[in-house]
């Protein structure tokens, strides 16, 4: 497949896209690459730093990435969603304090396959207060599905 990243690059996370191509996020420097099945780069985009994981495809041609930002004087780490158009490379930041719902095992997607574009698995998140919400990628708004569990 693809050559390993150069020594000055740090590979991050990769996922097969619904059309068979491969999305590869490099952490340092932050870059999103789209590879064909032979590992040849078809497209590449510089992306903002702090990307943690590939969430999935909200729609064909779009990729949602989880990233974190250091916010404010208290060094509060906030997780957000970065939506990347795979044709233009245009980015949109959506939501605040959103953590995607995903299996604990990194190997789960390899065994079960990634969620289908637009499926609920690409839209459901936990908020910082523990609520379960659905993210509308078009508007960037969230809808609360379940409130935080009382303790």
XYZ file of C-alpha atoms in Angstrom:
151
model
C 0.000 0.000 0.000
C 1.231 3.491 0.819
C 4.788 4.263 1.846
C 5.229 5.024 5.532
C 5.362 8.745 6.319
C 8.716 10.493 6.171
C 10.611 10.842 9.451
C 9.532 14.486 9.770
C 5.853 13.504 9.556
C 3.730 11.751 12.139
C 0.920 9.556 10.801
C -2.390 9.807 12.562
C -5.546 7.985 11.645
C -6.866 6.386 8.464
C -10.212 5.101 7.241
C -11.669 3.692 4.044
C -14.193 6.025 2.438
C -17.492 4.777 1.018
C -16.136 5.074 -2.536
C -13.147 2.832 -1.729
C -10.520 5.556 -1.377
C -8.534 5.992 1.818
C -8.592 9.083 4.045
C -5.338 9.553 5.956
C -4.786 12.234 8.584
C -1.198 13.152 9.391
C -0.783 14.897 12.721
C 2.508 16.663 12.216
C 2.274 18.738 10.166
C -1.538 18.544 10.112
C -2.634 17.298 6.697
C -5.513 15.279 5.228
C -4.656 13.043 2.290
C -7.013 11.133 0.034
C -5.346 8.036 -1.410
C -6.408 5.582 -4.083
C -6.356 1.849 -3.346
C -2.705 1.632 -4.398
C -1.741 4.287 -1.850
C -1.184 7.073 -4.391
C -2.194 10.510 -3.179
C -5.118 11.902 -5.191
C -5.750 15.007 -3.116
C -4.139 16.610 -0.117
C -5.222 19.427 2.165
C -3.531 21.302 4.980
C -5.869 21.167 7.955
C -5.933 22.876 11.332
C -3.880 21.375 14.122
C -5.469 19.355 16.873
C -7.237 16.671 14.788
C -7.720 13.559 16.913
C -9.821 11.079 14.893
C -11.846 10.574 11.730
C -15.522 10.522 12.728
C -17.012 9.491 9.403
C -18.767 10.699 6.279
C -21.855 12.806 6.994
C -22.428 12.677 3.221
C -20.460 11.390 0.266
C -17.679 13.883 -0.443
C -17.554 15.167 3.148
C -15.419 13.978 6.031
C -16.010 14.821 9.683
C -12.961 14.961 11.939
C -12.797 15.272 15.713
C -10.354 17.911 16.893
C -9.497 19.631 20.114
C -8.757 23.249 20.918
C -7.237 24.776 24.011
C -9.790 27.412 25.070
C -9.244 30.234 27.502
C -6.975 31.009 30.431
C -7.893 27.846 32.368
C -6.422 25.663 29.582
C -9.803 24.052 29.033
C -9.615 21.475 26.214
C -12.733 21.607 24.005
C -13.546 18.953 21.407
C -15.194 20.141 18.219
C -16.093 18.797 14.790
C -14.216 19.823 11.664
C -16.176 19.199 8.451
C -13.964 18.977 5.341
C -15.250 19.073 1.760
C -13.159 16.414 -0.001
C -13.411 18.167 -3.367
C -12.412 21.699 -2.363
C -10.663 21.203 0.979
C -12.931 23.841 2.535
C -13.299 23.463 6.319
C -16.161 24.308 8.680
C -15.955 24.096 12.462
C -19.163 22.785 14.031
C -20.370 22.396 17.589
C -18.550 22.831 20.829
C -17.609 20.268 23.445
C -18.712 17.341 21.254
C -17.214 13.866 21.526
C -18.324 11.341 18.888
C -19.969 8.128 20.006
C -17.705 5.302 18.888
C -16.749 1.843 20.025
C -13.922 1.632 22.540
C -11.966 -0.727 20.310
C -9.965 0.896 17.530
C -10.277 -2.389 15.611
C -14.100 -2.272 15.616
C -14.388 -0.265 12.374
C -11.830 -2.537 10.721
C -13.956 -5.575 11.598
C -17.448 -4.126 11.132
C -16.862 -1.477 8.480
C -17.192 2.262 8.928
C -20.635 3.824 9.322
C -22.449 4.581 6.052
C -22.398 8.217 4.900
C -25.170 10.167 6.612
C -25.976 7.375 9.081
C -26.853 8.105 12.690
C -23.409 6.831 13.722
C -21.863 9.937 12.123
C -24.340 12.319 13.802
C -24.542 11.328 17.487
C -22.246 12.906 20.097
C -21.812 13.299 23.833
C -21.529 16.826 25.187
C -19.279 17.984 27.992
C -22.159 17.697 30.470
C -22.909 14.097 29.420
C -25.967 14.766 27.258
C -26.516 12.818 24.055
C -27.081 15.078 21.024
C -27.554 14.806 17.262
C -25.478 17.174 15.121
C -27.077 18.617 11.975
C -24.067 19.119 9.697
C -25.926 21.528 7.383
C -26.841 24.031 10.108
C -24.207 23.141 12.704
C -26.930 22.962 15.362
C -27.392 20.186 17.878
C -30.615 18.595 19.106
C -30.629 17.058 22.560
C -31.678 13.400 22.407
C -31.104 12.447 26.031
C -30.256 14.689 28.964
C -27.305 13.977 31.169
C -27.919 11.069 33.474
C -28.666 12.210 37.039
C -26.233 10.919 39.645
